[in-house]
CSV table of C-alpha atoms in Angstrom, one decimal:
chain,number,residue,atom,x,y,z
A,18,UNK,CA,175.8,140.7,-42.2
A,19,UNK,CA,172.3,142.3,-42.4
A,20,UNK,CA,170.7,139.1,-43.5
A,21,UNK,CA,169.4,137.0,-40.6
A,22,UNK,CA,171.1,133.5,-40.2
A,23,UNK,CA,170.2,130.7,-37.8
A,24,UNK,CA,172.6,128.0,-36.6
A,25,UNK,CA,172.6,124.9,-38.8
A,26,UNK,CA,172.0,122.8,-35.7
A,27,UNK,CA,168.6,124.4,-35.4
A,28,UNK,CA,167.8,122.9,-38.8
A,29,UNK,CA,168.9,119.5,-37.5
A,30,UNK,CA,166.6,120.0,-34.5
A,31,UNK,CA,163.7,120.9,-36.8
A,32,UNK,CA,164.2,117.8,-39.0
A,33,UNK,CA,164.2,115.7,-35.8
A,34,UNK,CA,160.8,117.2,-34.7
A,35,UNK,CA,159.3,116.7,-38.2
A,36,UNK,CA,160.6,113.1,-38.3
A,37,UNK,CA,158.6,112.4,-35.1
A,38,UNK,CA,155.5,113.5,-37.0
A,39,UNK,CA,156.3,111.2,-39.9
A,40,UNK,CA,157.2,114.2,-42.1
A,41,UNK,CA,160.1,113.4,-44.3
A,42,UNK,CA,161.4,116.1,-46.7
A,43,UNK,CA,163.1,114.8,-49.8
A,44,UNK,CA,166.9,114.4,-49.8
A,45,UNK,CA,167.2,116.9,-52.6
A,46,UNK,CA,165.2,119.5,-50.6
A,47,UNK,CA,167.4,119.1,-47.6
A,48,UNK,CA,170.6,119.2,-49.6
A,49,UNK,CA,169.5,122.4,-51.3
A,50,UNK,CA,169.2,124.0,-47.9
A,51,UNK,CA,172.6,122.5,-46.8
A,52,UNK,CA,174.3,124.1,-49.7
A,53,UNK,CA,173.6,127.5,-48.2
A,54,UNK,CA,175.6,126.6,-45.0
A,55,UNK,CA,178.6,128.6,-44.0
A,56,UNK,CA,181.0,128.8,-41.0
A,57,UNK,CA,181.3,131.7,-38.6
A,58,UNK,CA,183.2,131.6,-35.3
A,59,UNK,CA,183.3,127.7,-35.3
A,60,UNK,CA,179.5,127.6,-35.8
A,61,UNK,CA,177.7,126.7,-38.9
A,62,UNK,CA,174.8,128.9,-40.1
A,63,UNK,CA,172.1,128.9,-42.8
A,64,UNK,CA,169.9,131.8,-43.9
A,65,UNK,CA,166.8,132.0,-41.7
A,66,UNK,CA,164.6,132.0,-44.9
A,67,UNK,CA,165.9,128.5,-45.6
A,68,UNK,CA,165.0,127.4,-42.1
A,69,UNK,CA,161.4,128.8,-42.5
A,70,UNK,CA,161.3,127.2,-46.0
A,71,UNK,CA,161.4,123.8,-44.1
A,72,UNK,CA,158.9,125.1,-41.6
A,73,UNK,CA,156.6,126.0,-44.5
A,74,UNK,CA,157.0,122.6,-46.1
A,75,UNK,CA,156.0,120.9,-42.9
A,76,UNK,CA,152.9,123.1,-42.5
A,77,UNK,CA,151.8,122.3,-46.1
A,78,UNK,CA,152.1,118.6,-45.9
A,79,UNK,CA,150.8,118.1,-42.3
A,80,UNK,CA,147.3,117.9,-41.1
A,81,UNK,CA,148.3,119.3,-37.7
A,82,UNK,CA,146.9,122.7,-37.0
A,83,UNK,CA,149.3,125.4,-36.1
A,84,UNK,CA,152.3,123.1,-36.7
A,85,UNK,CA,154.9,125.9,-36.5
A,86,UNK,CA,153.8,126.9,-33.0
A,87,UNK,CA,153.7,123.2,-31.9
A,88,UNK,CA,157.2,122.6,-33.3
A,89,UNK,CA,158.6,125.5,-31.2
A,90,UNK,CA,157.0,124.0,-28.1
A,91,UNK,CA,158.7,120.7,-28.5
A,92,UNK,CA,162.0,121.9,-29.9
A,93,UNK,CA,165.0,120.6,-27.8
A,94,UNK,CA,167.3,123.2,-26.4
A,95,UNK,CA,170.2,120.9,-27.1
A,96,UNK,CA,169.9,121.9,-30.7
A,97,UNK,CA,170.7,125.5,-29.7
A,98,UNK,CA,174.3,124.4,-28.9
A,99,UNK,CA,176.1,126.0,-26.0
A,100,UNK,CA,173.4,128.6,-25.7
A,101,UNK,CA,170.9,125.9,-25.0
A,102,UNK,CA,173.1,124.5,-22.3
A,103,UNK,CA,173.3,127.9,-20.6
A,104,UNK,CA,169.6,128.3,-20.8
A,105,UNK,CA,168.9,125.0,-19.1
A,106,UNK,CA,171.8,125.4,-16.6
A,107,UNK,CA,170.8,128.7,-15.1
A,108,UNK,CA,169.7,128.9,-11.4
A,109,UNK,CA,166.5,130.8,-12.2
A,110,UNK,CA,164.3,131.8,-15.1
A,111,UNK,CA,165.5,135.4,-14.8
A,112,UNK,CA,169.1,134.3,-15.2
A,113,UNK,CA,168.2,132.1,-18.1
A,114,UNK,CA,166.3,134.8,-20.0
A,115,UNK,CA,169.0,137.3,-19.3
A,116,UNK,CA,171.6,135.0,-20.9
A,117,UNK,CA,169.2,134.2,-23.7
A,118,UNK,CA,168.8,137.9,-24.5
A,119,UNK,CA,172.5,138.6,-24.4
A,120,UNK,CA,173.6,135.7,-26.6
A,121,UNK,CA,170.6,135.2,-28.8
A,122,UNK,CA,172.4,136.7,-31.8
A,123,UNK,CA,174.7,133.7,-31.8
A,124,UNK,CA,171.7,131.5,-32.4
A,125,UNK,CA,169.9,133.9,-34.8
A,126,UNK,CA,172.2,136.6,-36.1
A,127,UNK,CA,170.3,139.7,-37.4
A,128,UNK,CA,167.7,139.7,-34.6
A,129,UNK,CA,167.2,140.8,-31.1
A,130,UNK,CA,165.7,139.6,-27.9
A,131,UNK,CA,165.0,142.0,-25.0
A,132,UNK,CA,163.7,141.6,-21.4
A,133,UNK,CA,161.7,144.6,-20.3
A,134,UNK,CA,160.7,144.4,-16.6
A,135,UNK,CA,157.8,146.7,-15.7
A,136,UNK,CA,156.8,146.4,-12.1
A,137,UNK,CA,154.6,143.3,-11.9
A,138,UNK,CA,154.9,142.2,-15.5
A,139,UNK,CA,157.8,141.2,-17.9
A,140,UNK,CA,157.7,141.9,-21.6
A,141,UNK,CA,159.9,139.5,-23.5
A,142,UNK,CA,160.4,141.1,-27.0
A,143,UNK,CA,161.6,139.4,-30.1
A,144,UNK,CA,162.2,140.7,-33.6
A,145,UNK,CA,164.0,139.9,-36.8
A,146,UNK,CA,165.9,143.0,-38.1
A,147,UNK,CA,166.5,141.6,-41.6
A,148,UNK,CA,164.0,143.7,-43.4
A,149,UNK,CA,164.2,141.6,-46.6
A,150,UNK,CA,163.0,138.5,-44.8
A,151,UNK,CA,159.3,138.1,-45.3
A,152,UNK,CA,156.8,136.6,-44.5
A,153,UNK,CA,157.7,136.3,-40.9
A,154,UNK,CA,154.6,134.6,-39.4
A,155,UNK,CA,156.0,131.0,-39.1
A,156,UNK,CA,159.2,132.3,-37.5
A,157,UNK,CA,157.2,134.4,-35.1
A,158,UNK,CA,155.1,131.5,-34.0
A,159,UNK,CA,158.0,129.0,-33.8
A,160,UNK,CA,160.3,131.4,-31.8
A,161,UNK,CA,157.6,132.7,-29.3
A,162,UNK,CA,156.5,129.1,-28.7
A,163,UNK,CA,160.2,128.1,-28.1
A,164,UNK,CA,160.6,131.0,-25.6
A,165,UNK,CA,157.3,130.1,-23.9
A,166,UNK,CA,158.5,126.5,-23.4
A,167,UNK,CA,161.6,127.9,-21.7
A,168,UNK,CA,159.4,129.9,-19.3
A,169,UNK,CA,157.3,126.8,-18.6
A,170,UNK,CA,160.4,124.7,-17.9
A,171,UNK,CA,161.2,126.9,-14.9
A,172,UNK,CA,157.7,127.6,-13.6
A,173,UNK,CA,156.5,124.4,-12.0
A,174,UNK,CA,152.8,125.4,-11.7
A,175,UNK,CA,150.4,126.2,-14.6
A,176,UNK,CA,151.8,129.3,-16.4
A,177,UNK,CA,149.6,132.4,-16.7
A,178,UNK,CA,150.4,134.5,-19.7
A,179,UNK,CA,149.1,138.1,-19.8
A,180,UNK,CA,149.4,138.5,-23.5
A,181,UNK,CA,151.0,137.2,-26.7
A,182,UNK,CA,151.7,139.8,-29.4
A,183,UNK,CA,152.7,139.4,-33.0
A,184,UNK,CA,154.2,142.1,-35.2
A,185,UNK,CA,152.4,140.9,-38.4
A,186,UNK,CA,148.7,141.1,-39.5
A,187,UNK,CA,146.0,139.0,-37.8
A,188,UNK,CA,145.6,135.3,-38.6
A,189,UNK,CA,143.8,132.2,-37.2
A,190,UNK,CA,146.4,131.3,-34.6
A,191,UNK,CA,145.1,134.2,-32.5
A,192,UNK,CA,141.9,132.4,-31.7
A,193,UNK,CA,143.8,129.2,-30.9
A,194,UNK,CA,146.2,130.9,-28.5
A,195,UNK,CA,143.4,132.9,-26.8
A,196,UNK,CA,141.5,129.7,-26.1
A,197,UNK,CA,144.6,127.6,-25.1
A,198,UNK,CA,146.3,130.1,-22.8
A,199,UNK,CA,143.2,132.2,-21.8
A,200,UNK,CA,145.3,135.3,-22.6
A,201,UNK,CA,145.0,138.3,-24.8
A,202,UNK,CA,146.5,137.8,-28.3
A,203,UNK,CA,147.1,140.8,-30.5
A,204,UNK,CA,148.6,141.5,-33.9
A,205,UNK,CA,150.3,144.5,-35.6
A,206,UNK,CA,152.4,144.9,-32.5
A,207,UNK,CA,155.7,146.8,-32.4
A,208,UNK,CA,157.5,143.5,-31.8
A,209,UNK,CA,156.7,139.9,-31.1
A,210,UNK,CA,156.1,139.7,-27.3
A,211,UNK,CA,155.2,137.4,-24.5
A,212,UNK,CA,154.0,139.3,-21.4
A,213,UNK,CA,154.0,137.4,-18.1
A,214,UNK,CA,154.1,138.0,-14.3
A,215,UNK,CA,157.5,139.3,-13.1
A,216,UNK,CA,157.3,136.9,-10.1
A,217,UNK,CA,158.1,134.1,-12.6
A,218,UNK,CA,161.7,135.4,-12.9
A,219,UNK,CA,162.5,134.0,-9.5
A,220,UNK,CA,161.4,130.5,-10.4
A,221,UNK,CA,164.2,128.0,-9.8
A,222,UNK,CA,165.0,124.5,-10.9
A,223,UNK,CA,167.8,122.1,-10.3
A,224,UNK,CA,170.7,123.2,-12.7
A,225,UNK,CA,171.5,120.6,-15.3
A,226,UNK,CA,175.2,121.3,-14.9
A,227,UNK,CA,177.8,122.6,-12.4
A,228,UNK,CA,178.3,126.3,-11.9
A,229,UNK,CA,181.9,126.0,-13.0
A,230,UNK,CA,180.9,124.3,-16.3
A,231,UNK,CA,178.2,126.9,-16.9
A,232,UNK,CA,180.7,129.7,-16.4
A,233,UNK,CA,183.1,128.2,-18.8
A,234,UNK,CA,180.4,128.0,-21.5
A,235,UNK,CA,179.4,131.6,-20.9
A,236,UNK,CA,183.0,132.6,-21.2
A,237,UNK,CA,183.2,130.8,-24.6
A,238,UNK,CA,179.9,132.4,-25.7
A,239,UNK,CA,181.2,135.9,-24.8
A,240,UNK,CA,184.3,135.3,-27.0
A,241,UNK,CA,182.1,134.1,-29.9
A,242,UNK,CA,179.8,137.1,-29.5
A,243,UNK,CA,182.8,139.5,-29.6
A,244,UNK,CA,184.2,137.9,-32.7
A,245,UNK,CA,180.7,138.0,-34.3
A,246,UNK,CA,180.3,141.7,-33.7
A,247,UNK,CA,183.8,142.3,-35.1
A,248,UNK,CA,182.5,140.9,-38.4
A,249,UNK,CA,180.0,143.8,-38.8
A,250,UNK,CA,180.9,147.2,-40.3
A,251,UNK,CA,180.3,150.1,-38.0
A,252,UNK,CA,177.4,151.3,-40.2
A,253,UNK,CA,175.7,147.9,-39.7
A,254,UNK,CA,176.2,148.1,-35.9
A,255,UNK,CA,174.5,151.6,-35.9
A,256,UNK,CA,171.6,150.4,-38.1
A,257,UNK,CA,171.1,147.4,-35.8
A,258,UNK,CA,170.7,149.7,-32.8
A,259,UNK,CA,168.4,152.0,-34.8
A,260,UNK,CA,166.2,149.2,-35.9
A,261,UNK,CA,165.9,148.0,-32.3
A,262,UNK,CA,164.8,151.3,-31.0
A,263,UNK,CA,163.0,153.0,-33.9
A,264,UNK,CA,159.5,152.0,-32.9
A,265,UNK,CA,160.0,152.8,-29.2
A,266,UNK,CA,161.6,156.3,-29.0
A,267,UNK,CA,163.0,159.2,-30.9
A,268,UNK,CA,166.2,158.3,-32.7
A,269,UNK,CA,169.0,160.8,-32.5
A,270,UNK,CA,172.8,160.7,-32.3
A,271,UNK,CA,172.8,161.0,-28.5
A,272,UNK,CA,170.5,158.0,-28.1
A,273,UNK,CA,172.6,155.7,-30.3
A,274,UNK,CA,176.0,156.9,-29.0
A,275,UNK,CA,174.8,156.2,-25.5
A,276,UNK,CA,173.8,152.7,-26.5
A,277,UNK,CA,177.2,152.1,-28.1
A,278,UNK,CA,178.9,153.7,-25.1
A,279,UNK,CA,180.8,156.3,-27.1
A,280,UNK,CA,180.7,160.1,-27.7
A,281,UNK,CA,178.6,161.6,-30.5
A,282,UNK,CA,181.8,162.8,-32.0
A,283,UNK,CA,183.2,159.2,-32.1
A,284,UNK,CA,179.9,158.0,-33.6
A,285,UNK,CA,180.1,160.6,-36.5
A,286,UNK,CA,183.9,159.9,-37.0
A,287,UNK,CA,183.4,156.2,-37.3
A,288,UNK,CA,180.6,156.6,-39.8
A,289,UNK,CA,182.6,159.1,-41.8
A,290,UNK,CA,185.5,156.6,-42.1
A,291,UNK,CA,183.1,154.3,-43.9
A,292,UNK,CA,181.8,157.1,-46.1
A,293,UNK,CA,178.5,157.2,-44.2
A,294,UNK,CA,176.5,159.7,-42.1
A,295,UNK,CA,174.1,159.2,-39.2
A,296,UNK,CA,171.3,160.8,-41.2
A,297,UNK,CA,171.7,158.2,-43.9
A,298,UNK,CA,171.4,155.4,-41.4
A,299,UNK,CA,168.2,156.8,-39.9
A,300,UNK,CA,166.7,157.3,-43.4
A,301,UNK,CA,167.6,153.8,-44.4
A,302,UNK,CA,166.0,152.3,-41.3
A,303,UNK,CA,162.9,154.5,-41.5
A,304,UNK,CA,162.3,153.8,-45.2
A,305,UNK,CA,162.6,150.0,-44.8
A,306,UNK,CA,160.5,150.0,-41.7
A,307,UNK,CA,157.8,152.1,-43.5
A,308,UNK,CA,157.8,149.8,-46.5
A,309,UNK,CA,157.5,146.7,-44.4
A,310,UNK,CA,154.7,148.1,-42.2
A,311,UNK,CA,152.8,149.2,-45.3
A,312,UNK,CA,153.3,145.8,-47.1
A,313,UNK,CA,153.0,143.4,-44.2
A,314,UNK,CA,150.7,144.9,-41.5
A,315,UNK,CA,147.2,146.4,-41.5
A,316,UNK,CA,148.3,149.3,-39.4
A,317,UNK,CA,146.7,152.7,-40.3
A,318,UNK,CA,149.0,155.2,-41.9
A,319,UNK,CA,148.8,157.5,-38.9
A,320,UNK,CA,150.0,154.7,-36.6
A,321,UNK,CA,153.0,153.9,-38.8
A,322,UNK,CA,153.9,157.6,-38.9
A,323,UNK,CA,153.8,157.8,-35.2
A,324,UNK,CA,155.9,154.7,-34.7
A,325,UNK,CA,158.6,156.1,-37.1
A,326,UNK,CA,158.8,159.4,-35.2
A,327,UNK,CA,156.9,161.7,-37.6
A,328,UNK,CA,154.9,164.5,-36.2
A,329,UNK,CA,151.9,163.8,-38.4
A,330,UNK,CA,150.7,161.7,-41.3
A,331,UNK,CA,151.5,164.4,-43.8
A,332,UNK,CA,155.2,164.4,-42.9
A,333,UNK,CA,155.2,160.6,-43.3
A,334,UNK,CA,153.5,160.9,-46.7
A,335,UNK,CA,156.1,163.4,-47.9
A,336,UNK,CA,158.9,161.0,-46.7
A,337,UNK,CA,157.3,158.1,-48.7
A,338,UNK,CA,157.2,160.3,-51.8
A,339,UNK,CA,160.9,161.1,-51.3
A,340,UNK,CA,161.9,157.5,-50.7
A,341,UNK,CA,159.7,155.6,-53.2
A,342,UNK,CA,158.0,158.2,-55.4
A,343,UNK,CA,154.7,156.8,-54.2
A,344,UNK,CA,152.2,157.7,-51.5
A,345,UNK,CA,151.6,155.3,-48.6
A,346,UNK,CA,148.3,154.3,-50.1
A,347,UNK,CA,149.9,153.5,-53.4
A,348,UNK,CA,152.6,151.4,-51.8
A,349,UNK,CA,150.1,149.3,-49.9
A,350,UNK,CA,147.9,148.9,-53.0
A,351,UNK,CA,150.9,147.9,-55.1
A,352,UNK,CA,151.8,145.2,-52.6
A,353,UNK,CA,148.3,143.6,-52.9
A,354,UNK,CA,148.2,143.6,-56.7
């Protein structure tokens, strides 16, 4: 399950937004996407790359600037299914975002959403962990805009955003967002982020449904999430946690075993039962992260080395030679040719 999937209802919602703009993809185009649909836990999914294929089509045929961002801003939460109901039915923005982070994998599978509260600011982090899914720029714009619209739905006054950060290389939308939100916009970030005042978390609105109904939906979502996680091999679960943390801290067995709420011995045993080792999982995650950073960002080699936990650039270069039989410079050059 290491490929990222998005609920089929999201595709329906995107088609609805495109239709409002008089954008009508061909029947054959839509049917080709629909053929990739499959069922999981009573929900229907399609590959995220198919969803962004439709986003890309809309951006090509439309004269509207930054269409992907604008589509996220007007996307209806009802097309997120039960998760959308929970997001709109929460008593406060903090509760809504907490639920969004916890159940987001039911909406977009091989991805993560995290809420990091740092004194007077909140960093809402989003990232796709499917390392074969590129380019990511349209998905980044659509998803951050969707999350920002959730924040705005709870904050009654004009929203102040400290910064908006993208994990990919610079592009023109940066100037647009800087002007529109009067906030800092940066690229080549560790993850896609919206940074805003922590006081917004207390913002309240009238719930769209009763507390009892909301709790029933959460109970159902919890069951779906448990069933979803059981579909993954233990190695995939470990890699998911490594990918989440690899850019933020040193990865070792204790770190991952603590996250998974198990002993280091249990971690090693469960990997052994699948014919895998912890070192292999770390090497896999580091190598894929390195290749993606070299191919899809403009980060200097020293920064990539630092993010992946290497002591210096030389150690990172040796690792690249071991993984790819190429130097970091050769990998980046090969991607451009």
